[in-house]
Amino acid sequence: MLHKLFLTLPLLSLICLAVASPLEPRAPVPGLIDALLNGVLSTIGQLIKDVLNGVKSAQSGEISTKPLICLSSVDKCCIWYDVSKDLTGRFKGADGQCNDNARAAIRMGFHDAGAWDKYSTNGGADGSLLMDFGEIDRPENNGLQSIRLILREVQQKYKVGYADLAQFAHNHATVTCPKGPRIRTFVGRKDATKAAPKGLLPDVHDSADNLIQLFANKGFSAHDLAALVGAHSSAKQRFVEPAKANFPLDTTPGIWDVNFYNETLQKPRDERIFVLPSDEVLSVHPKVNDEWKSFVGNQPHWNEDYAKAFVRMSLLGVDNVNALSDCTRTLPVARPNGK
Ligand code: HEM
Ligand SMILES: *[C@@H]1O[C@H](CO)[C@@H](O)[C@H](O)[C@H]1NC(C)=O
């Protein structure tokens, strides 16, 4: 059955090529993932489509221990049980909360995948930031040097793909934080062959309208953006205001909670936190503010919206969605009550 499908797909595209008029300019860009999900889909392609359309949850509690006999030629998840265990040791603090490596890994997953938009011919969730194309020296990636080296060490040890590792580490770190969502986790991406395009990551001093447009070009709504920046619930800053280095962006950076949404709206602010200028302008923007407020005191709402938006993030620029594997079962268990 699958066999047949993979034979038919290239045939179909050949026919399409033959039919297209030579004068018609062919789109030079891959476009949003939604277009890819309109054709004939494998089981995994259908699952991804259902998640992106909200038909299925973007979170899953499916869990398993590594089978005694695990043939990596058949089960693409085998190695990820080992990676998962390794990352737990690196991301979980003695206090049970997620640590500095975890928050950096959360940001890493975003900065690798997010350097892409619908006009890009490369970039996205391709591991380029972990690889050797010089992206780590771009100013927007300052602070990610140490987690990059850690993840490169993990890559060396387990020989997994860079692209998959960046996203797996994000999802692992997220669920390692108490209350964090257990985001559906796919592997099988292709690694980059060059650096991601420049200028596609958000500038902390940009206007809310520009930030909303930047994310719209990646396929995210203003409400998706409201959910995504909630990752700052687990964040600290060092370079926006060096005098306040290591100030957290909410009072509980070791916990994936909705305090961030509440605390950024409070006036006066808790003086122990630092609010990024971008979060400041987004939180009060008319296209974002309603959703921002709706997350206050509503952890399940935020977790689901974040997970759904991040599944999309983790697949930006990925063109082989039908050939991916679902390895969510290798992630640590979620701790919705923080214990
Ligand atoms: C408007 C969009 C965004 C802007 C302008 C932005 C900007 C920033 C800035 C300036 C920092 C502090 C860097 C430093 O001084 O050390 C930061 C930290 C962080 N960001 Fe964002 N960010 C955005 C969206 C996101 C998204 C979508 C995610 C994840 C999905 C994310 C995850 C993080 C994390 C986890 C940290 C903390 C890193 C650490 O403590 O090591 N950010 N962000
Ligand atoms: C929001 O924060 C304020 C100030 O810390 C606090 O009094 C209030 O209870 C919080 N509200 C929610 C819903 O967490």
Coordinates of C-alpha atoms and ligand atoms in Angstrom, one line a residue:
M1 CA 0.0 0.0 0.0
L2 CA 2.6 2.5 1.1
H3 CA 4.9 1.1 -1.5
K4 CA 2.3 2.0 -4.2
L5 CA 1.9 5.5 -2.8
F6 CA 5.5 6.3 -3.1
L7 CA 5.6 5.1 -6.6
T8 CA 2.6 7.1 -7.6
L9 CA 3.7 10.4 -6.0
P10 CA 6.7 11.0 -8.3
L11 CA 4.6 10.0 -11.3
L12 CA 1.9 12.5 -10.4
S13 CA 4.4 15.3 -10.1
L14 CA 5.9 14.4 -13.5
I15 CA 2.5 14.7 -15.1
C16 CA 1.9 18.1 -13.4
L17 CA 5.3 19.3 -14.7
A18 CA 4.4 18.2 -18.2
V19 CA 1.1 20.0 -18.1
A20 CA 2.3 23.3 -16.7
S21 CA 2.8 25.9 -19.4
P22 CA 6.5 26.9 -19.9
L23 CA 5.5 30.6 -19.8
E24 CA 3.9 30.3 -16.4
P25 CA 6.4 31.4 -13.7
R26 CA 6.9 28.5 -11.4
A27 CA 6.7 29.4 -7.7
P28 CA 10.4 29.5 -6.6
V29 CA 9.4 28.8 -3.0
P30 CA 8.1 25.9 -1.0
G31 CA 5.4 27.9 0.8
L32 CA 3.5 27.0 3.9
I33 CA 3.2 23.4 5.2
D34 CA -0.6 23.5 4.6
A35 CA 0.0 23.2 0.8
L36 CA 2.1 20.1 1.3
L37 CA -0.8 18.6 3.3
N38 CA -3.3 18.8 0.5
G39 CA -2.0 15.9 -1.5
V40 CA -2.1 12.1 -0.8
L41 CA -1.0 11.7 2.8
S42 CA 0.7 8.9 4.7
T43 CA -0.6 8.0 8.2
I44 CA 1.9 10.5 9.7
G45 CA 1.0 13.2 7.2
Q46 CA -2.6 12.8 8.1
L47 CA -1.8 13.0 11.8
I48 CA 0.2 16.2 11.3
K49 CA -2.6 17.7 9.2
D50 CA -5.2 16.9 11.9
V51 CA -3.0 18.4 14.6
L52 CA -2.4 21.6 12.6
N53 CA -6.2 21.9 12.0
G54 CA -7.1 21.3 15.6
V55 CA -8.8 18.0 14.8
K56 CA -6.4 16.2 17.1
S57 CA -4.5 17.5 20.1
A58 CA -1.0 18.6 19.7
Q59 CA -0.1 17.1 23.0
S60 CA 0.1 13.4 23.8
G61 CA 0.7 11.3 26.9
E62 CA 1.7 8.3 24.8
I63 CA 4.7 6.8 26.6
S64 CA 6.8 3.7 26.4
T65 CA 10.1 2.4 27.6
K66 CA 12.7 1.3 25.1
P67 CA 11.9 -2.2 23.8
L68 CA 14.4 -4.9 24.7
I69 CA 14.9 -5.6 21.0
C70 CA 14.9 -2.3 19.2
L71 CA 15.8 -2.5 15.5
S72 CA 16.6 1.0 14.4
S73 CA 16.1 0.0 10.8
V74 CA 12.4 -0.6 11.6
D75 CA 11.8 1.6 14.6
K76 CA 13.1 5.1 14.0
C77 CA 12.5 6.0 17.7
C78 CA 15.0 3.5 19.2
I79 CA 17.8 5.9 19.6
W80 CA 15.6 8.7 20.9
Y81 CA 14.9 6.8 24.1
D82 CA 18.6 7.1 24.8
V83 CA 18.8 10.7 23.8
S84 CA 15.7 11.5 26.0
K85 CA 17.3 9.9 29.1
D86 CA 20.5 11.9 28.4
L87 CA 18.7 15.2 28.0
T88 CA 16.8 14.7 31.2
G89 CA 20.1 14.7 33.1
R90 CA 21.0 17.9 31.4
F91 CA 17.7 19.8 31.6
K92 CA 16.3 19.0 35.0
G93 CA 17.6 20.7 38.1
A94 CA 18.1 19.2 41.5
D95 CA 15.0 21.2 42.6
G96 CA 12.9 19.4 39.9
Q97 CA 12.5 22.5 37.8
C98 CA 13.9 23.1 34.3
N99 CA 17.3 24.7 34.4
D100 CA 19.4 27.1 32.2
N101 CA 20.2 24.4 29.7
A102 CA 16.5 23.7 29.3
R103 CA 15.6 27.4 28.7
A104 CA 18.4 27.7 26.2
A105 CA 17.2 24.5 24.4
I106 CA 13.7 25.9 24.2
R107 CA 15.1 29.1 22.6
M108 CA 17.4 27.0 20.3
G109 CA 14.4 25.0 18.9
F110 CA 12.8 28.3 18.0
H111 CA 15.9 30.0 16.5
D112 CA 16.7 27.0 14.4
A113 CA 13.2 26.5 13.0
G114 CA 12.1 30.2 13.0
A115 CA 14.8 31.4 10.5
W116 CA 12.4 30.7 7.6
D117 CA 9.4 32.3 6.0
K118 CA 7.1 31.2 3.1
Y119 CA 9.4 32.9 0.6
S120 CA 12.5 31.0 1.8
T121 CA 14.1 28.3 -0.3
N122 CA 16.0 26.9 2.6
G123 CA 16.2 27.3 6.4
G124 CA 13.5 26.3 8.9
A125 CA 13.8 23.2 11.1
D126 CA 16.9 22.0 9.4
G127 CA 19.5 22.0 12.2
S128 CA 21.6 24.7 10.5
L129 CA 22.1 26.6 13.8
L130 CA 23.7 23.5 15.4
M131 CA 25.8 22.8 12.3
D132 CA 28.9 24.7 11.0
F133 CA 27.5 27.4 8.8
G134 CA 28.4 30.4 11.1
E135 CA 24.8 31.1 12.2
I136 CA 25.8 31.0 15.9
D137 CA 27.8 34.2 15.3
R138 CA 24.7 36.2 14.3
P139 CA 23.8 38.7 17.1
E140 CA 20.3 37.3 17.5
N141 CA 21.8 33.9 18.5
N142 CA 23.9 35.3 21.3
G143 CA 23.4 33.3 24.4
L144 CA 22.9 30.0 22.5
Q145 CA 26.6 29.1 22.3
S146 CA 26.7 26.8 25.3
I147 CA 23.5 24.8 24.5
R148 CA 24.8 24.5 20.9
L149 CA 28.0 22.8 22.2
I150 CA 26.0 20.6 24.5
L151 CA 23.6 19.5 21.7
R152 CA 26.6 18.9 19.4
E153 CA 28.0 16.6 22.0
V154 CA 24.7 14.7 22.2
Q155 CA 24.6 14.5 18.4
Q156 CA 28.2 13.0 18.3
K157 CA 27.2 10.5 20.9
Y158 CA 24.0 9.2 19.3
K159 CA 24.5 10.2 15.7
V160 CA 21.0 11.6 15.3
G161 CA 20.2 14.3 12.8
Y162 CA 20.9 17.9 13.8
A163 CA 17.5 19.1 12.6
D164 CA 15.6 16.5 14.6
L165 CA 17.8 17.0 17.7
A166 CA 17.1 20.8 17.8
Q167 CA 13.3 20.1 17.8
F168 CA 13.5 17.1 20.1
A169 CA 15.5 19.0 22.6
H170 CA 12.9 21.9 22.5
N171 CA 10.1 19.5 23.2
H172 CA 12.0 17.6 25.8
A173 CA 13.0 20.8 27.7
T174 CA 9.4 22.0 27.6
V175 CA 7.9 18.9 29.2
T176 CA 10.9 18.8 31.6
C177 CA 9.6 22.1 33.1
P178 CA 6.8 21.4 35.6
K179 CA 3.4 22.1 34.0
G180 CA 4.9 22.0 30.5
P181 CA 3.0 20.5 27.6
R182 CA 4.1 17.2 26.1
I183 CA 4.2 18.2 22.5
R184 CA 3.9 15.7 19.7
T185 CA 7.4 15.0 18.5
F186 CA 8.4 14.0 15.0
V187 CA 11.7 12.9 13.6
G188 CA 13.1 12.2 10.1
R189 CA 13.9 15.8 9.0
K190 CA 16.7 16.4 6.5
D191 CA 19.7 18.3 7.8
A192 CA 20.7 21.7 6.3
T193 CA 23.2 22.1 3.5
K194 CA 23.8 25.8 4.2
A195 CA 23.0 28.6 6.6
A196 CA 19.4 29.8 7.1
P197 CA 18.4 33.1 5.4
K198 CA 19.1 36.2 7.5
G199 CA 16.7 38.7 9.0
L200 CA 13.8 36.2 9.8
L201 CA 14.1 36.1 13.6
P202 CA 12.3 38.7 15.6
D203 CA 14.0 41.9 16.9
V204 CA 13.2 42.6 20.5
H205 CA 12.8 46.3 19.7
D206 CA 10.5 45.9 16.7
S207 CA 6.9 47.1 16.7
A208 CA 4.0 44.8 17.4
D209 CA 2.7 45.2 13.9
N210 CA 6.0 44.2 12.3
L211 CA 6.3 41.2 14.7
I212 CA 2.8 40.0 13.8
Q213 CA 3.7 40.3 10.1
L214 CA 7.0 38.5 10.6
F215 CA 5.2 35.6 12.2
A216 CA 2.3 35.7 9.7
N217 CA 4.9 35.1 6.9
K218 CA 5.8 31.9 8.7
G219 CA 2.2 30.8 8.9
F220 CA 1.3 31.9 12.5
S221 CA -1.7 34.0 13.5
A222 CA -1.5 36.8 16.0
H223 CA -3.1 34.4 18.5
D224 CA -0.4 31.8 17.7
L225 CA 2.2 34.4 18.4
A226 CA 0.5 35.2 21.7
A227 CA 0.9 31.6 22.7
L228 CA 4.4 31.2 21.4
V229 CA 6.0 34.1 23.3
G230 CA 4.7 32.5 26.5
A231 CA 7.8 30.4 26.2
H232 CA 9.3 33.4 28.0
S233 CA 7.6 31.9 31.1
S234 CA 10.7 29.8 31.3
A235 CA 13.2 32.5 30.2
K236 CA 15.9 34.8 31.5
Q237 CA 17.5 37.8 29.7
R238 CA 21.2 38.7 29.7
F239 CA 21.8 41.0 26.7
V240 CA 18.8 43.3 26.3
E241 CA 19.6 45.1 29.5
P242 CA 23.1 43.9 30.8
A243 CA 22.6 45.7 34.1
K244 CA 19.8 43.3 34.8
A245 CA 21.5 40.1 33.5
N246 CA 19.8 36.9 34.5
F247 CA 16.6 38.6 35.4
P248 CA 13.8 36.2 34.7
L249 CA 10.9 37.2 32.4
D250 CA 8.4 36.0 35.0
T251 CA 8.8 35.2 38.7
T252 CA 8.9 31.4 38.1
P253 CA 11.4 30.7 35.2
G254 CA 11.8 27.1 36.3
I255 CA 8.1 26.4 35.8
W256 CA 6.1 26.4 32.6
D257 CA 3.2 28.4 34.0
V258 CA 0.9 31.2 33.0
N259 CA 2.3 33.7 35.5
F260 CA 4.1 35.2 32.6
Y261 CA 0.9 36.4 31.0
N262 CA -0.4 37.8 34.3
E263 CA 2.8 39.4 35.4
T264 CA 3.5 41.2 32.1
L265 CA 0.1 42.9 32.3
Q266 CA 0.4 44.1 35.9
K267 CA 1.1 47.8 36.7
P268 CA 3.2 48.3 38.6
R269 CA 5.3 45.3 37.7
D270 CA 7.0 42.9 40.1
E271 CA 10.5 44.4 40.3
R272 CA 12.1 41.0 40.3
I273 CA 11.2 40.4 36.6
F274 CA 12.3 41.9 33.3
V275 CA 9.8 42.5 30.6
L276 CA 11.1 42.4 27.0
P277 CA 10.1 45.5 24.9
S278 CA 8.6 43.1 22.4
D279 CA 6.4 41.3 25.0
E280 CA 5.4 44.7 26.3
V281 CA 4.1 45.9 22.9
L282 CA 2.6 42.6 21.9
S283 CA 0.7 42.2 25.2
V284 CA -1.3 45.3 24.6
H285 CA -1.7 45.1 20.8
P286 CA -5.4 44.8 19.9
K287 CA -4.8 41.6 17.8
V288 CA -2.9 39.9 20.7
N289 CA -4.2 41.4 23.9
D290 CA -7.5 39.3 24.0
E291 CA -5.7 36.1 23.7
W292 CA -2.9 37.2 26.1
K293 CA -5.6 37.8 28.7
S294 CA -7.3 34.6 28.0
F295 CA -4.2 32.7 29.0
V296 CA -4.1 34.3 32.5
G297 CA -5.2 31.7 35.0
N298 CA -5.8 29.1 32.2
Q299 CA -2.9 26.7 31.9
P300 CA -4.7 24.1 29.8
H301 CA -5.7 26.7 27.2
W302 CA -2.2 28.0 26.8
N303 CA -0.5 24.5 26.8
E304 CA -2.7 23.3 24.0
D305 CA -2.3 26.5 21.9
Y306 CA 1.4 26.5 22.5
A307 CA 1.8 22.9 21.5
K308 CA -0.3 23.3 18.4
A309 CA 1.7 26.4 17.3
F310 CA 5.0 24.7 18.1
V311 CA 4.2 21.6 16.0
R312 CA 3.9 24.0 13.1
M313 CA 7.2 25.7 14.2
S314 CA 9.0 22.4 14.4
L315 CA 8.0 21.6 10.8
L316 CA 8.8 25.0 9.1
G317 CA 10.6 24.3 5.8
V318 CA 10.3 20.5 6.2
D319 CA 9.2 19.1 2.9
N320 CA 9.1 15.4 3.7
V321 CA 6.3 15.4 6.3
N322 CA 4.9 12.1 4.9
A323 CA 8.1 10.3 5.7
L324 CA 8.4 11.4 9.4
S325 CA 8.0 9.2 12.4
D326 CA 6.1 10.0 15.6
C327 CA 8.5 9.5 18.6
T328 CA 6.5 11.3 21.2
R329 CA 6.5 8.1 23.3
T330 CA 10.2 8.6 24.0
L331 CA 9.7 11.8 25.9
P332 CA 9.6 12.0 29.7
V333 CA 6.2 12.1 31.4
A334 CA 4.5 15.4 31.8
R335 CA 4.0 16.9 35.3
P336 CA 0.8 18.9 35.1
N337 CA 0.8 19.4 38.9
G338 CA 4.4 20.5 39.0
K339 CA 5.5 17.4 40.9
Ligands
HEM1 C1 8.4 38.4 19.3 C2 9.1 37.3 19.4 C3 10.3 37.1 20.2 C4 11.3 38.0 20.6 C5 11.5 39.4 20.1 C6 12.2 37.3 21.5 C7 13.3 37.9 22.1 C8 14.0 37.3 23.1 C9 15.1 37.9 23.8 C10 15.6 39.3 23.5 C11 15.5 37.1 24.8 C12 16.6 37.4 25.8 C13 18.0 37.0 25.3 C14 19.0 37.4 26.3 O1 19.2 38.6 26.5 O2 19.7 36.5 26.9 C15 14.7 35.9 24.7 C16 14.9 34.8 25.5 C17 14.2 33.6 25.3 N1 13.3 33.4 24.3 FE1 12.5 34.7 23.0 N2 11.7 36.0 21.7 C18 10.6 35.9 20.9 C19 9.9 34.7 20.8 C20 10.2 33.5 21.4 C21 9.6 32.3 21.1 C22 8.6 32.0 20.0 C23 10.2 31.3 21.9 C24 10.0 29.8 21.9 C25 9.1 29.2 21.3 C26 11.2 32.0 22.7 C27 12.0 31.4 23.7 C28 12.9 32.1 24.5 C29 13.5 31.5 25.6 C30 13.2 30.1 26.2 C31 14.4 32.5 26.1 C32 15.3 32.3 27.3 C33 16.7 31.8 26.9 C34 17.6 31.6 28.0 O3 17.2 32.0 29.2 O4 18.7 31.1 27.8 N3 11.2 33.3 22.4 N4 13.8 36.0 23.6
LIG2 C1 -1.9 38.3 38.9 O1 -0.9 38.9 39.6 C2 -1.3 39.7 40.7 C3 -0.1 40.4 41.3 O2 1.0 39.5 41.5 C4 -2.0 38.8 41.7 O3 -2.5 39.6 42.8 C5 -3.2 38.1 41.0 O4 -3.7 37.2 41.9 C6 -2.7 37.3 39.8 N1 -3.8 36.8 39.1 C7 -3.8 35.5 38.6 C8 -5.1 35.1 38.0 O5 -2.9 34.8 38.7

